[in-house]
GROMACS .gro file of C-alpha atoms in nm:
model
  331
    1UNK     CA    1  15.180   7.882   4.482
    2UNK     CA    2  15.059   7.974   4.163
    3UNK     CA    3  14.844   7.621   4.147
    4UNK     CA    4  14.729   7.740   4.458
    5UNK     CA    5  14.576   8.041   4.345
    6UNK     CA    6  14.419   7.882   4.074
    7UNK     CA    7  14.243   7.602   4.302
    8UNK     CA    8  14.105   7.945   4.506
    9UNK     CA    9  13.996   8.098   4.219
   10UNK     CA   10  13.799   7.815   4.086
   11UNK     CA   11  13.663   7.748   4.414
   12UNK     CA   12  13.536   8.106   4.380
   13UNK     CA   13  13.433   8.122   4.011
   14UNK     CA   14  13.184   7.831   4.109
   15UNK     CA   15  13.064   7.893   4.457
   16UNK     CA   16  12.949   8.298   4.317
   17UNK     CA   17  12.846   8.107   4.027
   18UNK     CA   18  12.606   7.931   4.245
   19UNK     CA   19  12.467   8.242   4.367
   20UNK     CA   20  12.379   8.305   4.032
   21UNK     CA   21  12.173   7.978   4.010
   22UNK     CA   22  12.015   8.037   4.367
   23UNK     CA   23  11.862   8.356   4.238
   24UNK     CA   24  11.730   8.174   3.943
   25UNK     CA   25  11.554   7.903   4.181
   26UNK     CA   26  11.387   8.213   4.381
   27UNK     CA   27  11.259   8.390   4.071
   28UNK     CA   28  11.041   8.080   4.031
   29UNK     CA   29  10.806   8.216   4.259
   30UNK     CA   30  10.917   8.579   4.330
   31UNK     CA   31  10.844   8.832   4.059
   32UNK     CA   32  11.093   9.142   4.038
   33UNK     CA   33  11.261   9.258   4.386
   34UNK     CA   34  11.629   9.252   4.227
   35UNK     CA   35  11.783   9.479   4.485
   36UNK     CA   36  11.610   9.338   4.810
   37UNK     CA   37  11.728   8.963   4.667
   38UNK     CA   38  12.064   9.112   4.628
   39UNK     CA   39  12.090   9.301   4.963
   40UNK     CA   40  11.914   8.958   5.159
   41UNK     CA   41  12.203   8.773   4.957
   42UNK     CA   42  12.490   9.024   5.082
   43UNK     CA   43  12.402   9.002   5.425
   44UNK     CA   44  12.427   8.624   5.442
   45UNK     CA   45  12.762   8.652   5.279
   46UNK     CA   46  12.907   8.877   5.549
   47UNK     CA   47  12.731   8.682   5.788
   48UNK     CA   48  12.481   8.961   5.903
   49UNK     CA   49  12.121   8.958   6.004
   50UNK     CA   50  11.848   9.185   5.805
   51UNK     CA   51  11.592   9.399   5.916
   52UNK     CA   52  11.301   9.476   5.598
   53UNK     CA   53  11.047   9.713   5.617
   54UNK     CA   54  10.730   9.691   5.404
   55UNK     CA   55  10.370   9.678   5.335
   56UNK     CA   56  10.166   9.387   5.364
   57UNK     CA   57  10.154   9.123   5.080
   58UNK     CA   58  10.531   9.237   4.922
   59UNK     CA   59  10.662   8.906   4.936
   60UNK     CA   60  10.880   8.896   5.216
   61UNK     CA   61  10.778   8.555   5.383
   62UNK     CA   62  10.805   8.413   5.065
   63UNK     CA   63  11.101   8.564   4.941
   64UNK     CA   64  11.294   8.429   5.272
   65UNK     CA   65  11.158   8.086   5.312
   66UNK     CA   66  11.257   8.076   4.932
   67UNK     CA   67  11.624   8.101   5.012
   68UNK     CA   68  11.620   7.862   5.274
   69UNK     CA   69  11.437   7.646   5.011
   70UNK     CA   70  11.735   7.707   4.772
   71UNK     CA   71  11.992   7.654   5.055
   72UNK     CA   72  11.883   7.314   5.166
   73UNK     CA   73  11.855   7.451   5.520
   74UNK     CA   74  11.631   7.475   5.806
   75UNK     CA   75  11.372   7.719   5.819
   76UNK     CA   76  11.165   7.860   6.097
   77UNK     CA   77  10.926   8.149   6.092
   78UNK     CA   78  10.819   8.286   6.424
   79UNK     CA   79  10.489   8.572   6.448
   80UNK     CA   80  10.559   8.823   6.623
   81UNK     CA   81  10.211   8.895   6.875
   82UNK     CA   82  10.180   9.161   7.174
   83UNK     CA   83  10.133   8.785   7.426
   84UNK     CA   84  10.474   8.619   7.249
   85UNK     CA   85  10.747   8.523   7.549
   86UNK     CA   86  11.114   8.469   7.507
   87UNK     CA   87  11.073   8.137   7.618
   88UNK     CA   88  10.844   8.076   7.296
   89UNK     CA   89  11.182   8.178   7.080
   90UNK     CA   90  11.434   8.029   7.306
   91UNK     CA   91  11.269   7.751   7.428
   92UNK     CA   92  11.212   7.652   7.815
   93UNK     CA   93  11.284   7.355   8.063
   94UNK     CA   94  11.065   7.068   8.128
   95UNK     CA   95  11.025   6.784   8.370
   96UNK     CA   96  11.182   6.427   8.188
   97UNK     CA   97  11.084   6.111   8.396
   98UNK     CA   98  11.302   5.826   8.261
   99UNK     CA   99  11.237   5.445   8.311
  100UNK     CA  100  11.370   5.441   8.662
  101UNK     CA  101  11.161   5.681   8.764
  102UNK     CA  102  11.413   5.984   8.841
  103UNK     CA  103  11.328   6.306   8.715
  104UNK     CA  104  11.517   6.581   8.576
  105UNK     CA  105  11.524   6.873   8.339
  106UNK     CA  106  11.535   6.883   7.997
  107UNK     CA  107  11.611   7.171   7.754
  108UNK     CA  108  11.396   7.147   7.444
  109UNK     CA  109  11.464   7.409   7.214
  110UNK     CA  110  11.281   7.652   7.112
  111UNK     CA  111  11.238   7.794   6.707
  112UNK     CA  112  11.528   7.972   6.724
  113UNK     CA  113  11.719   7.692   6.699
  114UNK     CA  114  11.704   7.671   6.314
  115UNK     CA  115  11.913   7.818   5.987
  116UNK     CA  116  11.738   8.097   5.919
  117UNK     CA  117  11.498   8.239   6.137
  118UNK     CA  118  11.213   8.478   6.011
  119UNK     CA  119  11.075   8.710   6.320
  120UNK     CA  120  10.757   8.830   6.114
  121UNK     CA  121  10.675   9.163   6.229
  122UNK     CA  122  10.928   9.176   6.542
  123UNK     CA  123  10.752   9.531   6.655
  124UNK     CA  124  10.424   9.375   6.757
  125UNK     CA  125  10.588   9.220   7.074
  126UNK     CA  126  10.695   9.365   7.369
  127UNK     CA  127  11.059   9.481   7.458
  128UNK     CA  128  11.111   9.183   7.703
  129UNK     CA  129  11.090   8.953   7.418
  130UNK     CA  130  11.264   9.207   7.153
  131UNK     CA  131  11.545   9.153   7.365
  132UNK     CA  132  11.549   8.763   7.359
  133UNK     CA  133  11.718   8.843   7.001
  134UNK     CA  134  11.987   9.040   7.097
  135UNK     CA  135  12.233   8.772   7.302
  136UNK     CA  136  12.193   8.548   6.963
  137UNK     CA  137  12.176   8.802   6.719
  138UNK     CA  138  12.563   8.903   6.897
  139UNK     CA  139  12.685   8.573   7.017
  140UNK     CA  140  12.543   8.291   6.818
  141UNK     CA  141  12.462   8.112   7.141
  142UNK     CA  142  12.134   8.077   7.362
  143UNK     CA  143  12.187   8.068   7.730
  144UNK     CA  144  11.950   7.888   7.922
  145UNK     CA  145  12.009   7.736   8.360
  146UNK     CA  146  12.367   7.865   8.315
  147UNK     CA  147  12.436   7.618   7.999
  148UNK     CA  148  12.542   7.773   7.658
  149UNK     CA  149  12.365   7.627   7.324
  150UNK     CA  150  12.581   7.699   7.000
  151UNK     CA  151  12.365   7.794   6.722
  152UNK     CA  152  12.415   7.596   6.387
  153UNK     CA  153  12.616   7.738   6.095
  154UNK     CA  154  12.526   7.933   5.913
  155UNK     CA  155  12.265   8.118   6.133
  156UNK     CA  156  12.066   8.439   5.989
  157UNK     CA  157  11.804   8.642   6.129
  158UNK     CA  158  11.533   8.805   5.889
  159UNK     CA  159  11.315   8.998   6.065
  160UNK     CA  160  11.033   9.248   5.930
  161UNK     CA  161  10.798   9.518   6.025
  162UNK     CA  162  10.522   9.702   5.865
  163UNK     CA  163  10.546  10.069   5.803
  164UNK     CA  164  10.163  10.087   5.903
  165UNK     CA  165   9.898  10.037   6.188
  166UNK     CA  166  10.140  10.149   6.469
  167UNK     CA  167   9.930  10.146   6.707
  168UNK     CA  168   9.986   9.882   7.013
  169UNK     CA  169  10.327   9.844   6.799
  170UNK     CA  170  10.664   9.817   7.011
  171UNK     CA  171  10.953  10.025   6.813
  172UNK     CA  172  11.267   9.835   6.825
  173UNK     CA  173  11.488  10.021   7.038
  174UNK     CA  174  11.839  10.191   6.870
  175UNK     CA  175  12.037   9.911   7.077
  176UNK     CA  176  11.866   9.652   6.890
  177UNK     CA  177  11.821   9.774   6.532
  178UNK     CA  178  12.191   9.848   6.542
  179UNK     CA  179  12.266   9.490   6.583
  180UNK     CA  180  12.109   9.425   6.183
  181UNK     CA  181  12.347   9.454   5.899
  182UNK     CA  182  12.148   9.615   5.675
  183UNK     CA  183  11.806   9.804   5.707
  184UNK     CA  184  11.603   9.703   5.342
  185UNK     CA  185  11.303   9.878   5.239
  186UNK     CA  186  11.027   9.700   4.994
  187UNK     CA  187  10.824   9.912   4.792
  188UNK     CA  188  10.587   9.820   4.541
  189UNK     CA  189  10.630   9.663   4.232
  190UNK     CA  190  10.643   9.839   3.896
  191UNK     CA  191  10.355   9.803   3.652
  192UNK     CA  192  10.470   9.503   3.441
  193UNK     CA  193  10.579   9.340   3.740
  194UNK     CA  194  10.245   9.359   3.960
  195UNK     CA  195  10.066   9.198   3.610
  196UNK     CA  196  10.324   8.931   3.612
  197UNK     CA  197  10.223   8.870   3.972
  198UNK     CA  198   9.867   8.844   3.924
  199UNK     CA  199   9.948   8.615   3.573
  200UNK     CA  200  10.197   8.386   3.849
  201UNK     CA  201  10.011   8.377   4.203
  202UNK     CA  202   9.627   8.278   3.953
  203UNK     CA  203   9.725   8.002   3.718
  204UNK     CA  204   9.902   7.660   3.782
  205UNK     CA  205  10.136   7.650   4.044
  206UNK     CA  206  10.493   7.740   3.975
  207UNK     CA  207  10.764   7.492   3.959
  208UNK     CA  208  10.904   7.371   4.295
  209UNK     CA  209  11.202   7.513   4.400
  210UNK     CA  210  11.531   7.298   4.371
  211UNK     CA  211  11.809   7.327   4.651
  212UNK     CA  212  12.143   7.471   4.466
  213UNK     CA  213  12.372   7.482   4.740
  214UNK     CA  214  12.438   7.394   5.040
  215UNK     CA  215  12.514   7.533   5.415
  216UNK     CA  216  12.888   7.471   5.374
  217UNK     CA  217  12.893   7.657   5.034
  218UNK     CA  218  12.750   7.924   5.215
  219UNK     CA  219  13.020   7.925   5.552
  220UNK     CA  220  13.263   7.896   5.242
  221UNK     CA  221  13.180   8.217   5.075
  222UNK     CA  222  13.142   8.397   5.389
  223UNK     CA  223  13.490   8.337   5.482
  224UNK     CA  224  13.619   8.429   5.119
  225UNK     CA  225  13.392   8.701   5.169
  226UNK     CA  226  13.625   8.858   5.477
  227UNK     CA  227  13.946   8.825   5.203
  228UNK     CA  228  13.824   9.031   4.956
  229UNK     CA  229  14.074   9.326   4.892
  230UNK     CA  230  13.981   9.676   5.001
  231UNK     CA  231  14.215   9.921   4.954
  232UNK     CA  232  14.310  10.208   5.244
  233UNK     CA  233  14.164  10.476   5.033
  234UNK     CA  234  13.829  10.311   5.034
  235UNK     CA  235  13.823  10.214   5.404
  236UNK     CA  236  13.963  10.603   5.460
  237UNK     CA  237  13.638  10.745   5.270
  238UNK     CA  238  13.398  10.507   5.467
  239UNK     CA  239  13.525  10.632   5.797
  240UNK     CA  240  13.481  10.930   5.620
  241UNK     CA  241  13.123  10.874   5.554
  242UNK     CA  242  13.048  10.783   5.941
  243UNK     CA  243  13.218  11.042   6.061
  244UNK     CA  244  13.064  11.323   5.872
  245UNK     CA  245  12.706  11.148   6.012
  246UNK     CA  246  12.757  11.316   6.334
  247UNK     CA  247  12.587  11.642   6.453
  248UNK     CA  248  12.945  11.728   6.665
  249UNK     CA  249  13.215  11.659   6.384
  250UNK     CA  250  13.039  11.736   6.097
  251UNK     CA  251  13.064  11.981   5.771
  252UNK     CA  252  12.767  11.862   5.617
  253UNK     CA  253  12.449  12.111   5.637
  254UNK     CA  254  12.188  11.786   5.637
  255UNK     CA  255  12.357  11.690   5.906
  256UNK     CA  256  12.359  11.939   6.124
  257UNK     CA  257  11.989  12.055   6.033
  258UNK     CA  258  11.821  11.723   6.059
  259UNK     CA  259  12.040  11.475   6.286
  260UNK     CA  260  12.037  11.396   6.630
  261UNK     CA  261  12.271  11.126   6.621
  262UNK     CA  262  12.494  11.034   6.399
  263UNK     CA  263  12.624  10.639   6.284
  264UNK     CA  264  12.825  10.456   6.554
  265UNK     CA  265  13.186  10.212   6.477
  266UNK     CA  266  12.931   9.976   6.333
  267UNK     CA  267  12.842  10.097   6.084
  268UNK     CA  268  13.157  10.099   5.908
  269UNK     CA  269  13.206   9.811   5.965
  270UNK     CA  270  12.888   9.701   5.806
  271UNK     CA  271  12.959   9.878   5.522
  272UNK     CA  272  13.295   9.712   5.409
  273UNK     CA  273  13.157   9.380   5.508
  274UNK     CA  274  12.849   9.438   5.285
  275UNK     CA  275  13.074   9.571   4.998
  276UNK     CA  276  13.295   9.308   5.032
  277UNK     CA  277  13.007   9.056   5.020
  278UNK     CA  278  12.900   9.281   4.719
  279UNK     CA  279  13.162   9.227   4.526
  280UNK     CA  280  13.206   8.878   4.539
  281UNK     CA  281  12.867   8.821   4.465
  282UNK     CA  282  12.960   8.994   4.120
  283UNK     CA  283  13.238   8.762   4.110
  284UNK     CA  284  13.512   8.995   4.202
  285UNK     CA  285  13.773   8.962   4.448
  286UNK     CA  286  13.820   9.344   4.521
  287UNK     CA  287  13.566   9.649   4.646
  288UNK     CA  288  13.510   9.921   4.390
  289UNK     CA  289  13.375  10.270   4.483
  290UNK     CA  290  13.036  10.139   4.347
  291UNK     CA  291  13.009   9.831   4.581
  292UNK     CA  292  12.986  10.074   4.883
  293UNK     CA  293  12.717  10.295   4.673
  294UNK     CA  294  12.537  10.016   4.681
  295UNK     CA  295  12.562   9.894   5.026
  296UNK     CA  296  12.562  10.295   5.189
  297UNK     CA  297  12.199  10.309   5.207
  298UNK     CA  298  12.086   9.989   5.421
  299UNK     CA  299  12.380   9.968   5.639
  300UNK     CA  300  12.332  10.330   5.760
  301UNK     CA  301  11.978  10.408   5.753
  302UNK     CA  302  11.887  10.256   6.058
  303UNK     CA  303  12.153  10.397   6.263
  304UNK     CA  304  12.099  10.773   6.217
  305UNK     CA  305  11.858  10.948   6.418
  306UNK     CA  306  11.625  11.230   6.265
  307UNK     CA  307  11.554  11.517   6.519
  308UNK     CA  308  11.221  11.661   6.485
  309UNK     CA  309  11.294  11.927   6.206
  310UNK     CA  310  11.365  11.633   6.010
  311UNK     CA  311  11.040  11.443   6.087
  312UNK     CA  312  10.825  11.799   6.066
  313UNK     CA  313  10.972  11.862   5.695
  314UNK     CA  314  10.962  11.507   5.597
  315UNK     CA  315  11.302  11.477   5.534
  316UNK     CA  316  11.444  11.122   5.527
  317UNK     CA  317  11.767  10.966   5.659
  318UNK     CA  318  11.851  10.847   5.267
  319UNK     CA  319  11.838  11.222   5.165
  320UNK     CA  320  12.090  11.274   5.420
  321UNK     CA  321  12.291  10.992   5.360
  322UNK     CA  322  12.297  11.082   4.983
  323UNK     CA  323  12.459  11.454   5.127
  324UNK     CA  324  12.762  11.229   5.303
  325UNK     CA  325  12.827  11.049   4.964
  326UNK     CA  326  12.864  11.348   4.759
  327UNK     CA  327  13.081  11.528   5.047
  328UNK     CA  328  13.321  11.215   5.109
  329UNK     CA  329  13.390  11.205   4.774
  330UNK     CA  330  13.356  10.816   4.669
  331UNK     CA  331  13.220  10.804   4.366
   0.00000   0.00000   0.00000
């Protein structure tokens, strides 16, 4: 048993220490962004998809197709435009003549049908094609003429929007955003890090990037991933923290002032899969109170709703969410 446990362990000691390597492959070409990398990287491990927000020219193209570089997997980026179809993501049926000259349908497949997928600013299509996500974002499978298409392992969904020109924009209904892990916000980089940017992205190209693991390292961490220990305290003040999110059971003033709705079942959820993908990342087989601290934000952001007090005062959904932390008592 004991050499058992020590097979595991090593197993885990060099699959998190591959991690380590992958981020070194991706800081090749991306300058700074520590905690996005980190939160793209915790969603994969609990085998989430990612919604980031963020201006124009942050990096997150790059940043993504520079995992997938890293990964040794298939990469597909689809633009989102206000003309895009769900047949142009799932793919559509065409007429196949073969040499006897029968005809029939055949299924090509559309982008989705990759890795990791990026949908580059997903609210700039319409909710018709929004929703051609949802059945693979859930199941894992396309259905097309009544036949189901398994999606290759591991599959993850990237998907972005830009906090400006909202106009003729399509705002991802709550249904939908719900189905994302985690919610990530880019912001700008810091001074030494813009002029280490502008030093990179002018001179020589940088170094290619070299693959460092592989798709089955990556389905192997996500299932160590689901063993990592959490103990009932924990899980207690995370249902804790959902809980106190809603207008109708809540003691928390932010609450009631500025939400509409509170966080759904989901959420939690999220939040002990990212923590548990959190702390395996930092090589640890066991969530700490600071693994959810760090996971809070960008699994609940995204599924609270601000009424309009909240909007007229400019109060955010992280303020509040920072007001549930200190009242459940976690840290």
């Amino acid at each position: 048993m004991n050499e058992e446990l020590k097979k595991i362990e090593k197993e885990v000691s060099d699959l998190t220490g591959k991690l380590t390597e992958l981020k070194q492959e991706i800081h090749k070409v991306i300058v700074g962004q520590e905690e996005v990398l980190d939160q793209l990287i915790v969603a994969m491990l609990a085998s989430g998809h990612i919604l980031v927000e963020g201006m124009p020219g942050l990096a997150k193209t790059l940043m993504i197709k520079s995992v997938s570089q890293a990964l040794s997997l298939k990469f597909k980026r689809i633009q989102f435009t206000p003309d895009l179809m769900p047949t142009d993501i799932l793919g559509t049926e065409v007429i196949e003549e073969d040499e006897h000259g029968h005809k029939k349908f055949k299924y090509n497949k559309g982008p989705i049908f990759s890795n990791i997928v990026l949908a580059d600013e997903i609210n700039r299509t319409p909710p018709k094609t929004q929703a051609a996500l949802l059945e693979v974002m859930q199941e894992y499978s396309v259905t097309y003429g009544g036949t189901e298409y398994a999606m290759d392992r591991p599959f993850f969904i990237l998907a972005t929007q830009n906090p400006v020109e909202q106009s003729g924009t399509f705002p991802l209904p709550e249904a939908q955003t719900d189905r994302f892990l985690l919610y990530v916000l880019i912001g700008y980089p810091t001074e030494t890090e813009e002029t280490q940017i502008l030093k990179q992205t002018t001179g020589k190209r940088p170094e290619a990037i070299k693959p460092v693991m592989t798709g089955d390292d990556l389905i192997k961490l996500q299932q160590y991933t689901r063993e990592v220990h959490i103990e009932d305290e924990l899980i207690e003040k995370v249902s804790k923290i959902v809980r106190l999110s809603r207008p109708e059971s809540t003691s928390v003033e932010a609450v009631m002032n500025y939400i509409d709705f509170g966080a759904g079942p989901r959420a939690g959820q999220a939040i002990i899969l990212s923590a548990k993908a959190h702390a395996l990342m930092n090589g640890r087989l066991a969530v700490t109170p600071k693994d959810i601290t760090s996971v809070v934000y960008p699994a609940m952001r995204h599924r609270m709703i601000l009424n309009f007090r909240a909007e007229s005062e400019g109060v955010s959904t992280d303020q509040v969410i920072s007001e549930l932390i200190n009242a459940s008592k976690i840290i």
